[in-house]
């Protein structure tokens, strides 16, 4: 039976179908034509109407035509390059409302990649979330933009490929300026004042002293005194060399009781220079002025007050290390002058015959057994020269000095430092009527810290004292003091000390024994001010007449420091 090919008609032109007809024609040319050829064989050219007619709607009265093979689906290389949907009523051949759309049965084109905001929401949903994170995700989902936004889309940076989860325990951190500072070892210690390359620490103490013996004499009377003490410490801030200055001034004036008006003070300066090649230089200067003590070995009868004594001293030394051997040489000079003594009967008594200058050279050699222990020996040669060749009694008191000592230098870091020595000293006078003055010597300067906040100090010295008493050579005084200072609390410091002195008179069996004890404390109100108090007891026993005395005193005052 011959194959019937129906003729398709259309009622009229469709203005928007041009592009659709052109696309369908091209597709049919490549796909439909080969299909027909296989079924009917070679039958010549095919009219365009046979191709285009099959794509048009079929009239109700027309015979059903054979379906055409579907076109392959166009899938863009870049997802989202073509719109997902077409507005309803469009004349495009891709519109879903076209009844004859040959692509209607094809699977839908995948939606383009979600936007960054939506992707973040999906990633957040995929991992465990806290309540706060779920609320943040819901807010982000509500704020997600329409997926159909056109134009360049923002994408995540490479650094944000891994989404870090905030630690739930993380809280607000205090500002840097609000952080606590480094805890100080002593929050009540003086900070000091920087002046150039020096740090100066001044201290002022003002208070009232009540004493049973105002002038520490055998006939002393009680009194209430106003006492002011000013101290100044300065230390250099240098890299190689070191310089220190210590000065003090003490003023005592009677408020009631025995009349006292005393002023004394002093200053000491030290300089240590590192010269290199294991050479070191040391220099010291000192000055002290004040009334002579009533317990002085020189007794001036009928005086209303003790004469003013002034002492100048200086030293210069050079040290050299040769391997473990230590060598040093030091030259020292001391000059002492006395003012006139005021007499009870009126007038003054000159003390010029007591003025002298002492010059000496000290040679020292030691060997370092270990960095902590260095034994040493010293030899001293000097001369004491009086200003007047003869004193008021006609004696020539200038003398030559010689001495020797052996000791040990300690350097156990912060635990124990200092040195001590023992030896013998002898002075021979120019006047043959005076016997040489000689005796043992003991010198020490040690600082021991058994534990943090506690310092124990031991000091000892032997000195030769001259006299103007006719026929007497003088005396040798051995004095020692042991003190301890303890930081009980950060704002409470206590101290205690005991002292002893023994004076041996030459050419006689006379001697003096001086004992003292003191205890005190300072309660700091803040770094700059504190309340201080002291209790002191002193006594002297002597086998010489009119020299024994006892004195007790108590002090309470305010201490200021910077």
XYZ file of C-alpha atoms in Angstrom:
562
model
C 0.000 0.000 0.000
C 1.467 3.320 -0.986
C 2.676 5.585 1.871
C 0.431 8.559 2.376
C 2.188 11.822 3.324
C -0.237 14.246 4.782
C -0.009 17.900 4.127
C 0.172 20.118 7.198
C -1.492 23.454 7.156
C -1.555 26.298 9.536
C -4.065 28.937 10.095
C -1.727 31.884 10.044
C 1.761 33.142 10.710
C 3.126 33.220 14.301
C 5.256 36.293 14.713
C 7.414 34.891 17.510
C 8.072 31.511 15.958
C 10.762 32.461 13.464
C 13.647 31.583 15.657
C 11.918 28.363 16.690
C 11.299 27.298 13.094
C 14.882 28.022 12.140
C 16.260 25.968 15.035
C 13.866 23.107 14.366
C 14.759 23.078 10.680
C 18.445 22.838 11.434
C 17.897 20.029 13.901
C 15.640 18.122 11.528
C 18.157 18.456 8.746
C 20.755 16.545 10.752
C 18.575 14.056 12.632
C 15.194 13.529 10.914
C 16.485 13.192 7.397
C 18.692 10.223 8.084
C 15.879 8.524 9.941
C 13.488 8.798 6.951
C 16.105 7.654 4.580
C 16.573 4.473 6.523
C 12.842 3.705 6.464
C 11.883 4.517 2.863
C 15.136 4.288 1.068
C 16.573 6.818 -1.310
C 13.714 8.788 -2.650
C 15.206 12.038 -3.755
C 15.093 15.453 -2.300
C 12.888 16.263 0.635
C 10.825 19.387 0.658
C 11.276 21.928 3.449
C 7.596 21.721 4.225
C 8.044 18.081 5.124
C 10.494 19.071 7.810
C 8.918 22.212 9.134
C 5.419 20.858 8.915
C 6.112 18.122 11.391
C 6.979 20.706 14.025
C 3.704 22.596 13.699
C 0.533 21.798 15.597
C -1.623 19.196 14.001
C -5.086 20.079 12.715
C -7.890 18.077 14.214
C -8.934 16.535 10.920
C -5.483 15.621 9.740
C -4.092 12.127 9.854
C -1.608 11.344 12.601
C 1.930 11.637 11.413
C 4.896 9.567 12.418
C 6.761 11.045 15.434
C 10.170 12.552 14.859
C 13.190 11.470 16.841
C 13.844 13.878 19.795
C 16.731 16.367 19.541
C 19.741 15.911 21.856
C 19.602 18.212 24.888
C 21.933 21.224 24.874
C 23.834 21.379 28.083
C 25.985 24.491 28.573
C 29.588 24.018 29.673
C 29.189 26.531 32.511
C 26.223 25.706 34.771
C 23.898 28.635 35.099
C 24.877 30.208 31.787
C 21.283 29.807 30.562
C 18.245 30.949 32.569
C 16.484 28.132 34.458
C 12.957 29.130 33.565
C 11.161 31.143 30.909
C 8.358 33.519 31.733
C 4.862 32.142 31.059
C 3.404 32.996 27.672
C 6.755 33.387 25.954
C 6.905 32.629 22.242
C 10.279 30.959 22.538
C 10.551 27.376 21.419
C 11.964 26.642 24.898
C 8.862 27.935 26.654
C 7.148 25.188 28.745
C 3.648 26.168 27.581
C 4.326 25.203 23.972
C 2.326 22.081 23.283
C 4.649 20.753 20.588
C 7.910 21.526 22.419
C 10.222 18.700 21.296
C 12.368 19.287 24.412
C 9.541 18.955 26.914
C 10.413 15.349 27.739
C 14.106 16.064 28.317
C 15.395 16.156 31.910
C 15.519 19.662 33.382
C 18.732 21.628 33.234
C 20.476 21.574 36.639
C 20.195 24.764 38.655
C 23.333 26.873 38.789
C 25.648 26.856 41.766
C 24.045 28.452 44.838
C 25.221 31.846 45.900
C 27.938 32.307 48.552
C 25.472 33.210 51.249
C 23.332 30.073 50.588
C 26.424 27.863 50.407
C 27.568 29.095 53.807
C 24.154 28.296 55.233
C 24.272 24.761 53.790
C 27.793 24.192 55.144
C 26.714 25.444 58.553
C 23.777 22.987 58.490
C 26.097 20.105 57.638
C 28.151 20.364 60.853
C 27.069 20.336 64.525
C 25.890 23.704 65.637
C 25.392 25.451 68.909
C 22.255 27.414 69.686
C 23.983 30.679 68.816
C 25.250 29.246 65.504
C 21.747 27.967 64.583
C 20.279 31.399 65.188
C 23.048 32.934 63.047
C 22.349 30.404 60.257
C 18.610 31.140 60.277
C 19.321 34.847 60.052
C 21.744 34.275 57.174
C 19.146 32.096 55.350
C 16.519 34.782 55.669
C 18.936 37.340 54.322
C 19.968 35.157 51.350
C 19.656 36.963 48.038
C 17.680 35.632 45.078
C 19.552 32.925 43.203
C 18.753 34.567 39.895
C 21.017 37.561 40.546
C 22.915 38.359 37.410
C 26.404 39.749 37.124
C 29.670 38.812 38.815
C 29.145 36.732 41.914
C 31.346 37.077 45.026
C 33.150 33.895 45.981
C 35.062 32.898 49.103
C 38.784 33.515 49.404
C 41.233 30.645 49.529
C 41.923 31.413 53.195
C 38.258 30.849 54.033
C 38.118 27.379 52.480
C 38.276 25.978 55.974
C 35.599 27.384 58.225
C 37.044 27.691 61.754
C 34.639 27.255 64.621
C 34.915 29.817 67.417
C 35.760 28.366 70.812
C 32.622 28.383 72.922
C 34.655 29.226 76.011
C 36.274 32.274 74.457
C 35.307 35.441 76.283
C 36.126 39.104 76.276
C 39.816 39.811 76.882
C 40.928 42.706 79.052
C 42.545 45.657 77.316
C 46.341 45.882 77.351
C 46.337 49.059 79.420
C 44.118 47.334 81.949
C 46.329 44.292 82.457
C 47.970 43.843 85.834
C 51.623 44.868 85.974
C 54.513 42.666 86.964
C 54.458 41.945 90.661
C 57.254 43.767 92.475
C 59.496 42.067 95.003
C 59.157 45.054 97.333
C 56.195 47.287 96.430
C 57.082 49.730 99.218
C 60.736 50.256 98.259
C 61.854 53.750 97.275
C 61.685 54.273 93.505
C 64.338 56.993 93.472
C 64.783 60.091 91.352
C 66.874 59.960 88.196
C 69.315 62.857 87.902
C 71.481 62.426 84.834
C 73.118 59.012 85.104
C 72.464 58.730 88.848
C 69.474 57.403 90.775
C 68.987 59.341 94.006
C 66.923 58.065 96.940
C 66.310 60.681 99.623
C 64.816 59.879 103.045
C 63.482 62.268 105.655
C 62.583 61.204 109.190
C 60.971 63.581 111.665
C 59.919 62.677 115.179
C 60.251 63.077 118.914
C 62.781 61.388 121.183
C 62.332 60.949 124.899
C 65.589 60.034 126.669
C 66.793 59.523 130.220
C 70.276 60.881 129.403
C 70.306 63.589 126.766
C 74.090 63.820 126.197
C 75.121 60.259 127.163
C 77.400 61.390 129.972
C 77.908 60.346 133.557
C 75.878 63.328 134.767
C 73.344 63.512 131.957
C 69.714 64.511 132.553
C 66.463 63.435 130.857
C 64.959 65.459 128.027
C 62.428 65.440 125.240
C 63.995 66.253 121.900
C 62.847 67.057 118.401
C 64.941 64.915 116.086
C 65.249 65.218 112.331
C 67.346 62.954 110.139
C 67.928 63.437 106.429
C 69.630 60.736 104.361
C 70.620 60.657 100.727
C 71.786 57.685 98.674
C 72.902 57.960 95.061
C 74.186 55.232 92.780
C 75.366 55.465 89.191
C 73.670 53.714 86.291
C 76.800 52.978 84.276
C 77.678 49.878 82.278
C 81.299 49.353 83.432
C 82.150 51.659 86.326
C 80.348 52.241 89.629
C 79.949 55.335 91.767
C 78.047 55.679 95.038
C 77.306 58.570 97.364
C 75.917 58.333 100.900
C 75.157 61.404 102.959
C 73.269 62.101 106.178
C 72.393 64.939 108.514
C 70.994 64.753 112.058
C 69.495 67.629 114.056
C 68.492 67.378 117.720
C 66.952 70.190 119.712
C 65.406 70.195 123.143
C 61.673 70.541 123.551
C 61.840 70.148 127.289
C 64.445 69.043 129.850
C 68.219 69.175 129.510
C 69.269 71.723 126.909
C 70.597 70.053 123.775
C 71.233 71.624 120.383
C 73.313 69.325 118.190
C 73.947 69.114 114.479
C 76.048 66.441 112.834
C 76.376 64.984 109.386
C 78.638 63.331 106.912
C 79.139 62.235 103.331
C 81.010 59.349 101.715
C 81.664 58.878 98.010
C 83.230 55.864 96.313
C 84.274 55.236 92.732
C 85.313 51.919 91.160
C 86.856 52.021 87.679
C 87.366 48.999 85.437
C 90.573 49.855 83.585
C 90.780 46.622 81.601
C 93.508 43.988 81.504
C 92.418 42.916 85.020
C 93.192 46.333 86.483
C 90.769 48.099 88.830
C 91.024 51.462 90.499
C 89.198 52.515 93.683
C 88.828 55.983 95.072
C 87.018 57.191 98.202
C 86.302 60.555 99.766
C 84.630 61.245 103.092
C 83.756 64.009 105.479
C 82.067 63.976 108.882
C 81.358 66.731 111.382
C 79.694 66.723 114.796
C 80.254 67.350 118.494
C 82.643 64.968 120.193
C 80.971 62.289 122.271
C 80.794 62.823 126.014
C 82.266 59.340 126.391
C 85.431 60.383 124.560
C 88.711 59.193 126.165
C 89.826 62.801 126.347
C 88.105 64.447 129.307
C 87.953 68.234 129.351
C 87.131 69.552 132.788
C 84.594 72.337 133.242
C 83.161 72.398 129.700
C 79.603 73.419 128.888
C 79.592 71.518 125.596
C 81.849 69.186 123.669
C 84.083 70.656 120.936
C 83.230 70.211 117.274
C 85.200 67.465 115.580
C 85.704 67.320 111.817
C 87.190 64.401 109.931
C 88.373 64.368 106.307
C 89.529 61.152 104.666
C 90.528 60.043 101.192
C 91.975 56.922 99.630
C 93.157 55.773 96.228
C 93.933 52.176 95.330
C 94.944 50.056 92.368
C 94.278 46.326 92.056
C 95.674 43.777 89.613
C 94.702 40.152 88.974
C 97.444 37.786 87.758
C 95.809 34.431 87.217
C 94.396 33.519 90.617
C 96.736 35.864 92.460
C 95.421 39.215 93.661
C 97.627 42.243 94.284
C 96.726 45.707 95.466
C 98.178 48.932 96.776
C 96.197 51.658 98.539
C 97.190 55.069 99.790
C 95.022 56.784 102.407
C 94.962 60.147 104.125
C 92.948 61.217 107.184
C 92.862 64.700 108.667
C 91.108 65.430 111.961
C 90.518 68.832 113.549
C 88.843 69.962 116.803
C 87.083 73.207 117.550
C 87.298 75.197 120.757
C 85.523 73.872 123.826
C 83.071 76.143 125.611
C 83.765 76.386 129.353
C 81.092 76.481 132.018
C 82.804 79.496 133.581
C 82.770 81.343 130.282
C 85.294 81.578 127.506
C 86.726 78.808 125.341
C 89.566 76.334 125.467
C 91.556 75.688 122.281
C 91.892 72.101 121.092
C 94.338 72.826 118.306
C 97.016 70.607 119.810
C 94.796 67.600 119.046
C 94.686 68.221 115.279
C 96.617 65.699 113.203
C 97.028 64.182 109.721
C 97.511 60.461 109.183
C 98.988 59.103 105.965
C 99.498 55.412 105.231
C 100.204 52.917 102.475
C 98.595 49.459 102.538
C 99.990 46.566 100.491
C 97.767 43.557 99.881
C 98.242 40.147 98.334
C 95.785 37.278 98.001
C 95.123 34.008 96.230
C 91.750 32.857 94.942
C 91.108 29.359 96.219
C 87.671 29.475 94.607
C 85.434 32.259 93.279
C 83.898 32.383 96.765
C 87.047 32.311 98.926
C 90.137 34.479 98.665
C 92.538 34.582 101.623
C 94.811 37.614 101.827
C 97.515 39.347 103.878
C 98.085 43.066 104.356
C 100.946 45.232 105.515
C 100.480 48.871 106.565
C 103.078 51.633 106.924
C 102.181 55.184 107.897
C 102.812 58.259 109.980
C 100.594 60.365 112.216
C 101.682 63.988 112.150
C 100.239 66.503 114.624
C 99.707 70.101 113.591
C 101.621 71.356 116.646
C 105.014 69.824 117.256
C 104.271 69.760 121.014
C 100.955 69.698 122.821
C 99.914 71.903 125.754
C 101.775 69.573 128.124
C 105.038 69.672 126.077
C 104.858 66.171 124.597
C 105.725 65.388 120.978
C 102.864 63.137 119.896
C 103.678 62.534 116.232
C 104.265 58.836 115.609
C 105.122 56.145 113.050
C 102.666 53.351 112.343
C 103.191 49.770 111.236
C 100.668 46.996 111.067
C 99.959 43.559 109.634
C 96.742 41.663 109.043
C 95.533 38.388 107.579
C 91.988 37.707 106.502
C 89.530 36.105 104.150
C 87.409 37.653 101.419
C 84.008 36.014 100.801
C 81.789 36.209 97.745
C 78.930 33.712 97.920
C 76.719 35.746 95.572
C 73.742 37.134 97.488
C 74.110 34.815 100.493
C 77.333 36.036 102.038
C 79.682 38.797 100.929
C 82.419 40.877 102.527
C 85.658 40.232 104.373
C 87.158 39.982 107.825
C 90.722 40.136 109.122
C 92.763 40.097 112.314
C 96.253 41.400 113.019
C 98.432 43.703 115.073
C 99.151 47.433 114.990
C 101.833 49.526 116.629
C 102.548 53.256 116.818
C 105.873 54.597 118.076
C 105.977 58.238 119.278
C 108.676 60.787 118.602
C 108.790 61.547 122.307
C 110.734 58.875 124.154
C 108.744 59.598 127.320
C 105.667 58.045 125.738
C 105.480 54.265 125.468
C 104.541 52.777 122.082
C 100.863 52.192 121.595
C 100.158 48.724 120.268
C 97.514 46.013 120.320
C 95.532 43.461 118.306
C 93.205 44.580 115.520
C 89.930 43.154 114.327
C 88.160 44.333 111.186
C 85.064 42.930 109.518
C 82.378 43.960 107.056
C 80.020 41.071 106.253
C 76.498 40.857 104.887
C 74.575 37.568 105.173
C 71.110 36.809 103.817
C 69.878 33.474 105.267
C 66.538 33.818 103.470
C 64.637 36.209 101.271
C 63.730 39.422 103.084
C 66.291 38.970 105.865
C 69.729 40.597 106.017
C 72.289 40.177 108.793
C 75.213 42.617 108.974
C 78.400 42.325 111.020
C 80.841 45.204 111.244
C 83.952 45.532 113.359
C 86.852 47.963 113.478
C 89.898 48.759 115.545
C 91.048 52.360 115.873
C 93.918 54.107 117.620
C 92.821 57.084 119.731
C 95.181 59.861 120.709
C 95.055 61.957 123.863
C 96.489 65.150 125.321
C 96.612 63.862 128.870
C 100.117 64.382 130.184
C 102.224 61.225 130.247
C 99.674 59.017 128.494
C 100.043 57.593 125.011
C 96.352 57.102 124.253
C 94.012 54.133 123.844
C 92.893 51.452 121.396
C 89.166 50.975 120.800
C 87.717 47.697 119.527
C 84.098 48.040 118.412
C 81.665 45.611 116.811
C 78.021 45.691 115.825
C 75.637 42.924 114.766
C 72.384 43.962 113.109
C 69.463 42.175 111.530
C 66.731 43.563 109.311
C 63.626 41.566 108.532
C 60.754 42.234 106.136
C 57.855 40.861 108.144
C 55.287 41.975 105.590
C 55.512 43.986 102.425
C 54.668 47.145 104.386
C 56.255 46.239 107.731
C 60.011 46.162 108.290
C 61.656 45.415 111.632
C 65.282 45.747 112.700
C 67.356 44.971 115.757
C 71.016 45.351 116.658
C 73.461 44.815 119.454
C 76.827 46.489 119.822
C 79.880 46.204 122.028
C 83.021 48.265 122.442
C 86.123 47.802 124.499
C 88.601 50.614 125.059
C 92.039 49.757 126.416
C 94.160 52.567 127.835
C 97.874 52.357 127.367
C 100.286 52.568 130.312
C 97.454 51.766 132.707
C 94.950 49.071 133.527
C 92.067 51.384 132.708
C 89.387 50.198 130.335
C 85.837 51.007 129.214
C 83.128 48.543 128.237
C 80.327 49.961 126.088
C 77.187 47.925 125.388
C 74.166 48.907 123.318
C 70.964 47.363 122.032
C 68.301 48.739 119.717
C 65.033 47.560 118.194
C 62.834 49.372 115.729
C 60.163 49.006 113.085
C 58.710 50.928 110.156
C 55.105 50.532 109.024
C 54.693 51.893 105.521
C 51.384 53.602 104.812
C 52.288 53.678 101.133
C 55.425 53.715 99.019
C 56.377 57.214 100.150
C 55.393 57.523 103.832
C 55.497 55.379 106.930
C 55.481 55.453 110.712
C 58.738 54.530 112.461
C 59.687 53.841 116.055
C 62.839 52.837 117.982
C 63.832 51.719 121.441
C 67.472 52.056 122.490
C 69.504 51.169 125.536
C 73.167 52.066 126.042
C 75.455 51.678 128.998
C 79.147 52.087 129.730
C 81.087 50.526 132.568
C 84.566 51.803 133.401
C 87.163 51.330 136.081
C 88.044 54.994 135.738
C 86.168 57.585 137.825
C 83.262 59.635 136.455
C 82.894 57.701 133.217
C 80.021 55.334 133.806
C 76.596 56.196 132.378
C 73.314 54.671 131.253
C 70.846 55.998 128.717
C 67.428 54.788 127.573
C 65.465 56.426 124.794
C 62.373 55.966 122.683
C 61.669 57.559 119.303
C 58.415 57.876 117.351
C 58.122 59.717 114.076
C 57.140 59.915 110.426
C 59.425 58.661 107.659
C 59.252 59.927 104.090
C 61.125 58.506 101.129
C 61.281 58.916 97.380
